[in-house]
Coordinates of C-alpha atoms and ligand atoms in Angstrom, one line a residue:
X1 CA -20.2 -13.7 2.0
X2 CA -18.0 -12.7 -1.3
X3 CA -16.5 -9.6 -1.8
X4 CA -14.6 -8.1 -4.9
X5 CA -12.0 -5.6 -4.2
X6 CA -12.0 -3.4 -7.3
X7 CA -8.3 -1.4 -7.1
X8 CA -5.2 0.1 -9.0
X9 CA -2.9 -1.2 -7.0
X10 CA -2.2 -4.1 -4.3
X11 CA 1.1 -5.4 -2.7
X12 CA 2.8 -6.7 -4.1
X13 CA 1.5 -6.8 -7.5
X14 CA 1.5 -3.3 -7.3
X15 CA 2.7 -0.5 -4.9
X16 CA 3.0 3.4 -5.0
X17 CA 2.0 4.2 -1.3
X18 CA -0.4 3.0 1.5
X19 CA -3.2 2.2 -0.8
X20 CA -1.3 -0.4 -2.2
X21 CA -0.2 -1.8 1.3
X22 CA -3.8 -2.4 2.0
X23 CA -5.4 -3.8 -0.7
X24 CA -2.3 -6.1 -0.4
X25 CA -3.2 -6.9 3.4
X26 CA -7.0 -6.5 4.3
X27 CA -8.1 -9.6 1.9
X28 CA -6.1 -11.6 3.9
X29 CA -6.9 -10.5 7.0
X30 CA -10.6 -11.1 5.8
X31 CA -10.5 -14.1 4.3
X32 CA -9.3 -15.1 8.0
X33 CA -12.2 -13.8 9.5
X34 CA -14.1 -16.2 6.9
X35 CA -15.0 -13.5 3.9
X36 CA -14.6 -14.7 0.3
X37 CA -12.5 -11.7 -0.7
X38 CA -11.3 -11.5 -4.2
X39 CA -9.2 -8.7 -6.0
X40 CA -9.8 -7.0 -9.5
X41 CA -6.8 -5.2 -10.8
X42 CA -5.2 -4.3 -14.2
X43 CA -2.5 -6.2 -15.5
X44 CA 0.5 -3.8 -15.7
X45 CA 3.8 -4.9 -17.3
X46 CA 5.3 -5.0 -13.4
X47 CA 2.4 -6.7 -12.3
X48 CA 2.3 -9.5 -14.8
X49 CA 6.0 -9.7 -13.9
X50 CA 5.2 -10.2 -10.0
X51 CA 2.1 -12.3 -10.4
X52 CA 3.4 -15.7 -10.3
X53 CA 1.4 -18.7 -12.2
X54 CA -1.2 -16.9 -14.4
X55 CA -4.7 -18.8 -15.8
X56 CA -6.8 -17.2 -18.4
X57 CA -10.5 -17.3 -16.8
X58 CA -12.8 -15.3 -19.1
X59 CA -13.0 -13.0 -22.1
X60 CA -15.0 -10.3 -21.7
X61 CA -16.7 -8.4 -24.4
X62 CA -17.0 -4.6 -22.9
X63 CA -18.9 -2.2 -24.7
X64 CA -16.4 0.8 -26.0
X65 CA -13.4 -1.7 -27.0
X66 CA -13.8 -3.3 -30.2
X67 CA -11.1 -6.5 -29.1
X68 CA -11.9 -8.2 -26.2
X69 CA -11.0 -8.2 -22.7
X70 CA -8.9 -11.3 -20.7
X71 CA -9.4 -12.1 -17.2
X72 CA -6.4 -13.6 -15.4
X73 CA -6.7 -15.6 -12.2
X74 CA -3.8 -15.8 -9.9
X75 CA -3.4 -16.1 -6.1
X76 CA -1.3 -13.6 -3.9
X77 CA 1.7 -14.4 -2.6
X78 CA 1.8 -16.1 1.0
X79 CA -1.4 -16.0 1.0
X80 CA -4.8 -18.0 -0.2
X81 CA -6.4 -14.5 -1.8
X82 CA -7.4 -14.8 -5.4
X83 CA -7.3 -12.0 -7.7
X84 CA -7.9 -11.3 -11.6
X85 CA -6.0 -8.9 -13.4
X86 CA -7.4 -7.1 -16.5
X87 CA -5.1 -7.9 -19.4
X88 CA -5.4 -5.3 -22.2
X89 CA -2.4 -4.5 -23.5
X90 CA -2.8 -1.1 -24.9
X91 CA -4.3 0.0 -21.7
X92 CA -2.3 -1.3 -19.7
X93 CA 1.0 -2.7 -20.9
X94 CA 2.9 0.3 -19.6
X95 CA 6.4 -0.1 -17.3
X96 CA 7.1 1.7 -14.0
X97 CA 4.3 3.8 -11.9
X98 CA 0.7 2.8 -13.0
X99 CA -0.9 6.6 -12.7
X100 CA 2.0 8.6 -14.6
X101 CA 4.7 8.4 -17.4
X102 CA 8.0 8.7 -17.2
X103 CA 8.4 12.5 -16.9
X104 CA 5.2 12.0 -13.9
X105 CA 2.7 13.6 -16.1
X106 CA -0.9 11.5 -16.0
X107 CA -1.0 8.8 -18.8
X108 CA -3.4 10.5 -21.1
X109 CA -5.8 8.2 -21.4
X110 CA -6.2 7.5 -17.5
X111 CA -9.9 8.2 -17.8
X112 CA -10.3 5.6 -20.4
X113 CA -7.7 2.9 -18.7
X114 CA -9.8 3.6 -15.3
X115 CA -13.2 3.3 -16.7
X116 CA -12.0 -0.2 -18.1
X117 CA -11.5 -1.4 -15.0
X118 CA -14.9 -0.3 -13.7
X119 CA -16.3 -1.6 -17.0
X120 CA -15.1 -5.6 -16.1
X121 CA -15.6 -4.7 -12.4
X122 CA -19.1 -4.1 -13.3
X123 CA -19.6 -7.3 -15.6
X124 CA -18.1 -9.2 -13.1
X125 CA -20.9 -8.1 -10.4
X126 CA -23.4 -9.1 -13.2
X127 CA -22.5 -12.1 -13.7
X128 CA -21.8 -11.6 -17.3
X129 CA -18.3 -13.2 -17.5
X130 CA -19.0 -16.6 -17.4
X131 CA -17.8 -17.3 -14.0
X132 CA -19.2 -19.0 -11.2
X133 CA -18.4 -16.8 -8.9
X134 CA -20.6 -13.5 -8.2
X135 CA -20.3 -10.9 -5.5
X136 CA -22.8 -9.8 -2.8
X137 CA -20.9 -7.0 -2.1
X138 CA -18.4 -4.6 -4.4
X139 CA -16.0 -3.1 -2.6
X140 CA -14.0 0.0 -4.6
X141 CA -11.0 1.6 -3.6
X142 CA -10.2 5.6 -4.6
X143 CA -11.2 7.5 -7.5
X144 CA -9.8 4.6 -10.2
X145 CA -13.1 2.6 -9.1
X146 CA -15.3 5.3 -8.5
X147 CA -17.1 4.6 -11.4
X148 CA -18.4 1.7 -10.2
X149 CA -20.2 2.3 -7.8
X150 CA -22.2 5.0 -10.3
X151 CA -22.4 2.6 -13.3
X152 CA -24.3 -0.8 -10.6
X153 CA -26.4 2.2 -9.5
X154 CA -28.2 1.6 -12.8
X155 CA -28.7 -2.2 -12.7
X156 CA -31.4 -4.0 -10.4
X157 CA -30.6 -6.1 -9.0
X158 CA -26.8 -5.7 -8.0
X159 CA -24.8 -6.2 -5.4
X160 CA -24.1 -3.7 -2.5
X161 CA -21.0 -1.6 -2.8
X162 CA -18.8 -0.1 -0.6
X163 CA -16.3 2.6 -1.5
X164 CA -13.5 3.3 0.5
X165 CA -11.6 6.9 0.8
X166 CA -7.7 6.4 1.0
X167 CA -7.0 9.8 -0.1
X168 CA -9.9 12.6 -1.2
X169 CA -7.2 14.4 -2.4
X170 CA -7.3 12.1 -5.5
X171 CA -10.4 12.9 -7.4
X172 CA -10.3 11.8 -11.2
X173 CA -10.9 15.2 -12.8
X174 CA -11.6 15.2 -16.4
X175 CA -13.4 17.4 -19.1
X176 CA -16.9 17.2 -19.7
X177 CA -15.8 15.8 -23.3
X178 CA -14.0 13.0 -21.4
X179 CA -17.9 11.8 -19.9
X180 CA -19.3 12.0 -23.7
X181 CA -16.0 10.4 -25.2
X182 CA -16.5 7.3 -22.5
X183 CA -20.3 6.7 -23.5
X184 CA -21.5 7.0 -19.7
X185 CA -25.2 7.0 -18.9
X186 CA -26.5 10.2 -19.6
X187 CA -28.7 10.3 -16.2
X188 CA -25.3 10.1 -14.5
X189 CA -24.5 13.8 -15.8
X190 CA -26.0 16.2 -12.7
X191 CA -24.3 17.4 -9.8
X192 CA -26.0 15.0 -7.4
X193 CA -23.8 12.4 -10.0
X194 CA -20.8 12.2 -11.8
X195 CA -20.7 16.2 -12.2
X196 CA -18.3 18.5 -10.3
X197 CA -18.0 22.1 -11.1
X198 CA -18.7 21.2 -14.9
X199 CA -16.3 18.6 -14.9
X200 CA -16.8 14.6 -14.7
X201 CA -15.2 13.5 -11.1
X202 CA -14.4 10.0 -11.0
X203 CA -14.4 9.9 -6.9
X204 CA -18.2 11.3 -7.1
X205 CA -19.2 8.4 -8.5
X206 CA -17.9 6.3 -5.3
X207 CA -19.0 9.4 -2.8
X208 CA -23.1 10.0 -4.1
X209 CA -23.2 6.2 -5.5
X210 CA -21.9 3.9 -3.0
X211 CA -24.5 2.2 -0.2
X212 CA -21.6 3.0 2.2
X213 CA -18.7 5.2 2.5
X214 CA -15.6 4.3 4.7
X215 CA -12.6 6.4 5.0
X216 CA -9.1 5.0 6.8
X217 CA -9.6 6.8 10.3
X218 CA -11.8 8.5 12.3
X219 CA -10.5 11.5 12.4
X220 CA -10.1 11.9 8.7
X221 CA -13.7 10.8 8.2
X222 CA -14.4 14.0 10.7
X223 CA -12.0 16.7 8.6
X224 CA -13.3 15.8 5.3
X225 CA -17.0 16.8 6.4
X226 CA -15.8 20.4 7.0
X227 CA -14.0 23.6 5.6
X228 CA -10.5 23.0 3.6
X229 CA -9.9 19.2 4.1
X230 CA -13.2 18.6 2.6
X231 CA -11.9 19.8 -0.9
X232 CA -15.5 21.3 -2.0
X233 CA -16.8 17.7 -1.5
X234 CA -17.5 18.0 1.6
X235 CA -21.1 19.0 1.7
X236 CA -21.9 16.0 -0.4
X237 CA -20.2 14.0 2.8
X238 CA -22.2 15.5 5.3
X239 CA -25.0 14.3 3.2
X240 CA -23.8 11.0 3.5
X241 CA -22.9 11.1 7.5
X242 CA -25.4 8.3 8.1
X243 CA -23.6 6.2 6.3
X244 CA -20.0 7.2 6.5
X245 CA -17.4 6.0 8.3
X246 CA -13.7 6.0 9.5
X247 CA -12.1 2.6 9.3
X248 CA -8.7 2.8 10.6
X249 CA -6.3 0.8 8.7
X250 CA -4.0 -2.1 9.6
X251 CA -0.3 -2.9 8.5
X252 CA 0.3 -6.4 7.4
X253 CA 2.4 -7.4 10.8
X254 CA 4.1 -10.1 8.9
X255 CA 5.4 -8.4 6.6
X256 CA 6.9 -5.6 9.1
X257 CA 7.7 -7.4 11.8
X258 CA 11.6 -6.5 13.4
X259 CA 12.1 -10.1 14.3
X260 CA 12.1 -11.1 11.1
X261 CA 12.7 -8.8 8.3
X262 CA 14.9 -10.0 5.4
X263 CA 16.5 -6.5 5.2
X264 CA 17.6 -5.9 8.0
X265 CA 21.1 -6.1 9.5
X266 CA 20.2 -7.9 12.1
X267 CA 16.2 -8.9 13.5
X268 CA 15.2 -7.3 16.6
X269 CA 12.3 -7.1 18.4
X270 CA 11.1 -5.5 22.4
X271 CA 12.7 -7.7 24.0
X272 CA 15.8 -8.1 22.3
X273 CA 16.0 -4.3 21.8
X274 CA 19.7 -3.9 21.5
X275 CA 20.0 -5.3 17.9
X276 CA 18.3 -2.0 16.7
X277 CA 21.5 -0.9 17.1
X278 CA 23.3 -2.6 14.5
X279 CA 20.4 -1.4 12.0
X280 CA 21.3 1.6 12.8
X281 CA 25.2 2.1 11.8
X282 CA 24.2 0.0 9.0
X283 CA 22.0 3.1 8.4
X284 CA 24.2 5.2 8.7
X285 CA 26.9 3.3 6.5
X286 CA 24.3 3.0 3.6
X287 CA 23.6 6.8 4.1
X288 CA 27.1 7.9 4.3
X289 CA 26.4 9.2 7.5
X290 CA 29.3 9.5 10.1
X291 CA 28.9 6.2 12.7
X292 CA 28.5 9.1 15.5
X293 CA 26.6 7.2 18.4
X294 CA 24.4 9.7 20.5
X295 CA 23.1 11.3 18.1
X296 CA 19.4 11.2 16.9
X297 CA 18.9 9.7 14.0
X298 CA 15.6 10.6 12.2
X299 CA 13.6 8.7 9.1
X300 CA 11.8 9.6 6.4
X301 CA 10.1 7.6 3.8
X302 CA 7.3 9.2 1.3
X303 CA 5.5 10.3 -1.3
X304 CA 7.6 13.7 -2.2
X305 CA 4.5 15.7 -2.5
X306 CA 2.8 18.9 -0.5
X307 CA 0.6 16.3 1.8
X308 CA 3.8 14.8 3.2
X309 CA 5.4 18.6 4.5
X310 CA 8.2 18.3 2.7
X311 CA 8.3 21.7 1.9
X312 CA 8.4 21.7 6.3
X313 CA 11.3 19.9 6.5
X314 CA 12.9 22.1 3.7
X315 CA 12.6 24.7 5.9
X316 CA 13.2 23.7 8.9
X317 CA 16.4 22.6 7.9
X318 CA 19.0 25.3 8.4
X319 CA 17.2 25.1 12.5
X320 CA 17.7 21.4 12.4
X321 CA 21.6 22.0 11.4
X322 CA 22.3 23.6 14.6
X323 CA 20.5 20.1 16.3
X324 CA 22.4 16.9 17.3
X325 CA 20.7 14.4 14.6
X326 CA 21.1 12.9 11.2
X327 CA 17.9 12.7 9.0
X328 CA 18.0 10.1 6.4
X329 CA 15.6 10.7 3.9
X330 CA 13.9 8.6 0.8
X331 CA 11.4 9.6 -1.3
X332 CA 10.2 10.1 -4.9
X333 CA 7.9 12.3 -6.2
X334 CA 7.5 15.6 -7.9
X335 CA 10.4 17.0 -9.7
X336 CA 10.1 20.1 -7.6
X337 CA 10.8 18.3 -4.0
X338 CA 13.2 15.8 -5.6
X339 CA 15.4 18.9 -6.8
X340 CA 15.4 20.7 -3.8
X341 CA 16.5 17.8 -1.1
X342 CA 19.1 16.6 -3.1
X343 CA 20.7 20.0 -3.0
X344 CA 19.9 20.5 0.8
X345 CA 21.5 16.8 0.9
X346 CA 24.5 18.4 -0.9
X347 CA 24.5 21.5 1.4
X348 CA 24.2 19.9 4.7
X349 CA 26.7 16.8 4.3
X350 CA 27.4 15.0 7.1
X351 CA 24.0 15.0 9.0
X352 CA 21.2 15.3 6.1
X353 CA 21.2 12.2 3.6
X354 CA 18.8 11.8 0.5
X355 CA 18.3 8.9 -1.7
X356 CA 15.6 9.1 -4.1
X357 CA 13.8 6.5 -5.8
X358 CA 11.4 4.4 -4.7
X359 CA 12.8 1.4 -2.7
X360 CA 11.1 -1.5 -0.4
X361 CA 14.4 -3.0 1.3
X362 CA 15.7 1.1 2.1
X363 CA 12.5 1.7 3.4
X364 CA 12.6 -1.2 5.8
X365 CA 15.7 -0.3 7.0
X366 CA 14.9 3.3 7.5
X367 CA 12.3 2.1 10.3
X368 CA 14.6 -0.5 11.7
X369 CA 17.9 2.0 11.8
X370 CA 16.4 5.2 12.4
X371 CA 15.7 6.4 16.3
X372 CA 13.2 8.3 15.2
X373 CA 10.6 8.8 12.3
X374 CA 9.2 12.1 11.1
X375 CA 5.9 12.4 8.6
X376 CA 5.0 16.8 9.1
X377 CA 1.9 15.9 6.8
X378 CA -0.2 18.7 6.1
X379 CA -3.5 16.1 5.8
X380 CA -3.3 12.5 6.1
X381 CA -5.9 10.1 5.6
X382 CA -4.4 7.5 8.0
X383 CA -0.6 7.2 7.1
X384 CA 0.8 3.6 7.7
X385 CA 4.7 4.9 8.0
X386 CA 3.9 5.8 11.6
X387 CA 2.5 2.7 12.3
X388 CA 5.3 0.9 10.3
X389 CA 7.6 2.7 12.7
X390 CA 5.4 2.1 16.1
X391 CA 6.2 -1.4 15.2
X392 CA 10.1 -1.0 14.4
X393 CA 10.3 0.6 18.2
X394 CA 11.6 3.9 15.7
X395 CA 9.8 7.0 17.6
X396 CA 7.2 8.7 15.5
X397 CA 7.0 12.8 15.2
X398 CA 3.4 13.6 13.5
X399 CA 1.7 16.5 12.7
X400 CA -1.4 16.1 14.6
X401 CA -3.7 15.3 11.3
X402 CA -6.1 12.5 10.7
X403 CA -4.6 9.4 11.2
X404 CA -1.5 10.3 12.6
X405 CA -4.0 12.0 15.5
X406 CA -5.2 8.7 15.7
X407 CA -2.6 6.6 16.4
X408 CA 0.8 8.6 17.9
X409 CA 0.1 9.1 21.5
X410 CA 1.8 12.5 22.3
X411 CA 4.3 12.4 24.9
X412 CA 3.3 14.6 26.9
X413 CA 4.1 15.1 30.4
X414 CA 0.7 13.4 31.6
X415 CA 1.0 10.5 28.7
X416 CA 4.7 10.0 30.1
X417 CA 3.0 9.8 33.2
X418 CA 0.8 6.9 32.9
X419 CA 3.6 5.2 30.4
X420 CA 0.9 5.5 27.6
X421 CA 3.1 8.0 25.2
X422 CA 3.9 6.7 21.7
X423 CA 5.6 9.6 20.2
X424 CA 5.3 13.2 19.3
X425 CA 2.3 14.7 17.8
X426 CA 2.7 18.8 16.9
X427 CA -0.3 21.1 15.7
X428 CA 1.4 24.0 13.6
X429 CA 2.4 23.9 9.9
X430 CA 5.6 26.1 9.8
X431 CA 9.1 25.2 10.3
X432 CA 9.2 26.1 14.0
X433 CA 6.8 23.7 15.1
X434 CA 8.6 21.0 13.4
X435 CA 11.8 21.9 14.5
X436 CA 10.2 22.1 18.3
X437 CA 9.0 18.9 18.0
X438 CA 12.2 17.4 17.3
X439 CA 13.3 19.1 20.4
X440 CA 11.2 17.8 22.9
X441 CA 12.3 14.2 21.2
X442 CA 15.7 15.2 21.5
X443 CA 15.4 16.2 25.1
X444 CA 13.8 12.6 25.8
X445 CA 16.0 10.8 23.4
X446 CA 19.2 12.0 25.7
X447 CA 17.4 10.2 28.6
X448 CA 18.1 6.9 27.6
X449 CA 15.8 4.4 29.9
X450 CA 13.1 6.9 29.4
X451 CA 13.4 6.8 25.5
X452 CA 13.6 3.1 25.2
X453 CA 10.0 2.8 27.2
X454 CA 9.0 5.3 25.0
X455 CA 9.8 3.4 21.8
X456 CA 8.9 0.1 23.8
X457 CA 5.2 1.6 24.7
X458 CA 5.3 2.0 20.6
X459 CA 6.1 -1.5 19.7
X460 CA 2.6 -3.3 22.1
X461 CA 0.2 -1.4 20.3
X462 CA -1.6 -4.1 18.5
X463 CA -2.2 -2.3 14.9
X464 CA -2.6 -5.7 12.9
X465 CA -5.6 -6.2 10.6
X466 CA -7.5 -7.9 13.5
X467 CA -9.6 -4.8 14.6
X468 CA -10.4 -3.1 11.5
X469 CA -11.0 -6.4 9.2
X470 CA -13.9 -6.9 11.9
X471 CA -15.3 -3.9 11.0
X472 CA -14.7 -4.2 7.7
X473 CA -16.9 -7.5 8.1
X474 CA -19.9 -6.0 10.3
X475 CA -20.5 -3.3 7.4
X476 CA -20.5 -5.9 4.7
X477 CA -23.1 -8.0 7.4
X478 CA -25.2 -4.6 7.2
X479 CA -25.1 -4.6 3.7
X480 CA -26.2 -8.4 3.2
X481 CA -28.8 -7.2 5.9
X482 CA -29.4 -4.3 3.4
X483 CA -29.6 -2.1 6.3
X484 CA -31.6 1.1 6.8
X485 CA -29.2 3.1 4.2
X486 CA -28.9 0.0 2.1
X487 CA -29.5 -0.4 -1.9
X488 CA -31.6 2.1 -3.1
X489 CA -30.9 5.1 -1.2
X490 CA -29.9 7.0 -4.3
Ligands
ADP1 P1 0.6 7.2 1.3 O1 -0.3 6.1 1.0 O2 0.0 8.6 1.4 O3 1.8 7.3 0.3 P2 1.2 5.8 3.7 O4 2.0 6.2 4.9 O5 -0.2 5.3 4.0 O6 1.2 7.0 2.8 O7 1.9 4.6 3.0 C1 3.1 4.7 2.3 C2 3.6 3.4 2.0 O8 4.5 3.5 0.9 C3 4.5 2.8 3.1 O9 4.4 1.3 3.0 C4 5.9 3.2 2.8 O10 6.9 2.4 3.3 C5 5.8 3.1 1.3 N1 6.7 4.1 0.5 C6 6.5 5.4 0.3 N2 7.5 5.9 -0.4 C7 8.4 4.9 -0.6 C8 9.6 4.8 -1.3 N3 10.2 5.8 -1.9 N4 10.3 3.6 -1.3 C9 9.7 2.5 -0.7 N5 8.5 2.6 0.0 C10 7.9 3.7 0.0
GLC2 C1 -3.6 7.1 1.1 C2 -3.3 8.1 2.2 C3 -2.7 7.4 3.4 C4 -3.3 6.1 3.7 C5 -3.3 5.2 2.5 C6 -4.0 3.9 2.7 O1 -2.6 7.0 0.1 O2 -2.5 9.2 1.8 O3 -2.8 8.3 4.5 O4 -2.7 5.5 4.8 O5 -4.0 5.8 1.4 O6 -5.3 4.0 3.1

């Protein structure tokens, strides 16, 4: 069974947030389970930089560009995954984050650098590079390679495709001009296509095109079929029910794994518990926190934008002040949130620490100092922080949303009961239900046996690769089968 993995990013050739994480993960974890996985990616500068031994494969001739296109094979790191990177300088040859300049403002050309990468994913399933190796199935991640999905719809044959929702948030919305200027298929042009409100959506082409739709959890796949979550896409995904579905993701365990973290101050892991300690007044120290044992420290590590509730935390803050607990935040994002944290940092010295930037090593410490880990999202998709901290034995407090439904157990007084509580899950969206979150944690946290089960329960729960990459396989075996909603039902 061969699969290509058409994405924007993949650890660690390439990282902004979870979407990243898992197209650096779930290959492996496939190719385990026996699946020829291979990954298709543009060659940023970073990535080059990161990639290791390189080998020009192919030159590909794409219609549009008037030089051609190079195909570069490496393998990733620790792993026996083999991916191609898209080398095209002027598309591509960019420093720093792969969606936005310097001043976070879309490249302006993202249209044309994304439908590139659609462009060789698509010769690559037609077998028009020169390569031996073809794909039965194309799997596409997030609006970047939604048109892919749309442009195999128009060959016959072609290999099945699966497109994967990390974040419908995302969509690829450009002017109609923007369709003309890229020369797509006329027939794609209607609003069972490409067309959304009279613009050209990228993700539609993944949503109406794909034989299958998976999103990262259940109960995401559930919210996005209905009212706000659904974005106005929504009836188009209860159209597709029969053959959507929610895939919950894995973390790569290796990777994050206490025991043996690089970062860290010193390794831990459940039953050698006490070492968290030392990760956490190294915390502290790096924060410029004061070394005050007994008092909660919180975590944060995200994307500073309005689906992480960061304007939550803002607010909550002046109630948190009055709280025993330090919150050690890191982040980068929009200029708006960046601005405001680092003067609440400067207003509330001593207990509320900010560093932004974007940071691997911090963000592993975070989960291995902190007591506890706060993500307030408004929506989110599946969130792998939580799970990072499940694993780190670092409490998680969630807003009850989509993935973070799926995988904190509240601890509630039943869930304490039957020692199955992972963490704290609230339902509300303003400051007060944030801040009473954190004080039934803090109420627990000050019962120390109690709270070291609780972060103990955390650290068993099995949320490796090995579940989901099954599933993962079973809807690529339904393709191959070419299954009831199988090629053709567009
Ligand atoms: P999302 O994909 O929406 O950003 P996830 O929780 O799924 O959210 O994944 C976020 C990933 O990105 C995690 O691996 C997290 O550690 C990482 N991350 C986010 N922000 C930063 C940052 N500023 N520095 C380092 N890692 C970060
Ligand atoms: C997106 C979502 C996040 C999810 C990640 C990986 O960025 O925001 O919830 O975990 O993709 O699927």
């Amino acid at each position: 069974m061969k699969v290509l993995f058409v994405a924007s990013e993949a650890y660690p050739l390439m990282k902004t947030g979870g979407l990243g994480d898992v197209c650096g993960s779930l290959p492996a974890a496939l190719k385990a389970l026996g699946v020829d996985v291979r990954l298709l990616l543009p060659a940023y500068h970073d990535t080059v930089r990161h990639a290791g031994k390189l080998k020009t494969v192919a030159q590909l001739r794409l219609a549009n560009l008037a030089a051609p296109v190079t195909l570069l094979e490496g393998t990733l790191p620790s792993t026996r995954v083999r991916f191609w990177l898209i080398d095209f300088p002027p598309a591509y040859d960019r420093p720093g984050n792969p969606y936005t300049n310097a001043y976070g403002h879309p490249w302006h050309d993202n249209a044309a650098r994304f439908a590139l990468l659609a462009h060789a994913a698509v010769a690559i399933a037609r077998g028009d590079t020169g390569l031996a190796w073809r794909p039965d199935i194309v799997h596409c991640h997030d609006w970047q390679s939604g048109l892919v999905p749309a442009l195999l719809a128009q060959s016959n044959p072609r290999p099945a495709t699966v497109f994967t929702i990390h974040n419908l948030a995302y969509q690829g919305l450009f002017p109609y001009e923007t369709f003309t200027a890229l020369q797509l298929p006329e027939q794609l042009w209607s609003m069972h296509g490409l067309e959304f409100h009279g613009q050209l959506s990228f993700i539609k082409g993944g949503l109406a095109y794909a034989d299958h739709v998976t999103t990262v959890s259940p109960s995401y796949a559930r919210e996005i079929q209905t009212g706000p979550l659904g974005l106005g896409l929504d009836g188009l995904l209860r159209h597709r029910r029969a053959t959507l579905r929610g895939i919950l993701n894995g973390i790569d365990v290796d990777e994050w794994n206490p025991a043996r973290d690089k970062y860290l101050a010193r390794p831990y892991s459940a039953t050698r518990f006490a070492g968290k300690a030392a990760n956490k007044r190294a915390l502290q120290r790096a924060f410029g926190l004061p070394p005050t044992t007994g008092v909660l420290l919180v975590g944060m590590v995200g994307r500073l934008v309005a689906q992480k509730g960061v304007d939550l935390v803002l607010d909550a803050l002046e109630r948190l002040e009055r709280l025993p607990l330090q919150l050690a935040l890191l982040g980068t994002g929009e200029a708006r949130y960046e601005k405001a944290l680092r003067a609440a940092a400067a207003r509330y010295p001593g207990w509320f620490a900010v560093r932004i930037g974007y940071d691997e090593a911090t963000a592993h410490r975070i989960q291995a100092g902190a007591d506890a880990f706060l993500m307030p999202s408004r929506f989110e998709p599946c969130g792998l922080a939580q799970l990072h901290s499940l694993r780190y034995g670092t409490v998680p407090i969630v807003r009850r949303v989509g993935g973070l439904a799926d995988t904190v157990i509240d601890a509630t007084k039943a869930n304490l009961a039957r020692n199955a509580a992972t963490g704290f899950a609230f339902d509300g969206a303003r400051a007060a239900d944030l801040v009473a979150a954190v004080e039934r944690a803090l109420a627990l946290y000050r019962d120390a046996p109690r709270w070291k089960k609780l972060a103990l329960n955390g650290m068993r729960q099995d949320f490796s690769w090995r579940h989901s990459a099954a599933e993962y396989r079973w809807l690529y075996q339904q393709c191959l089968a070419g299954a009831r909603y199988g090629r053709g039902a567009n």
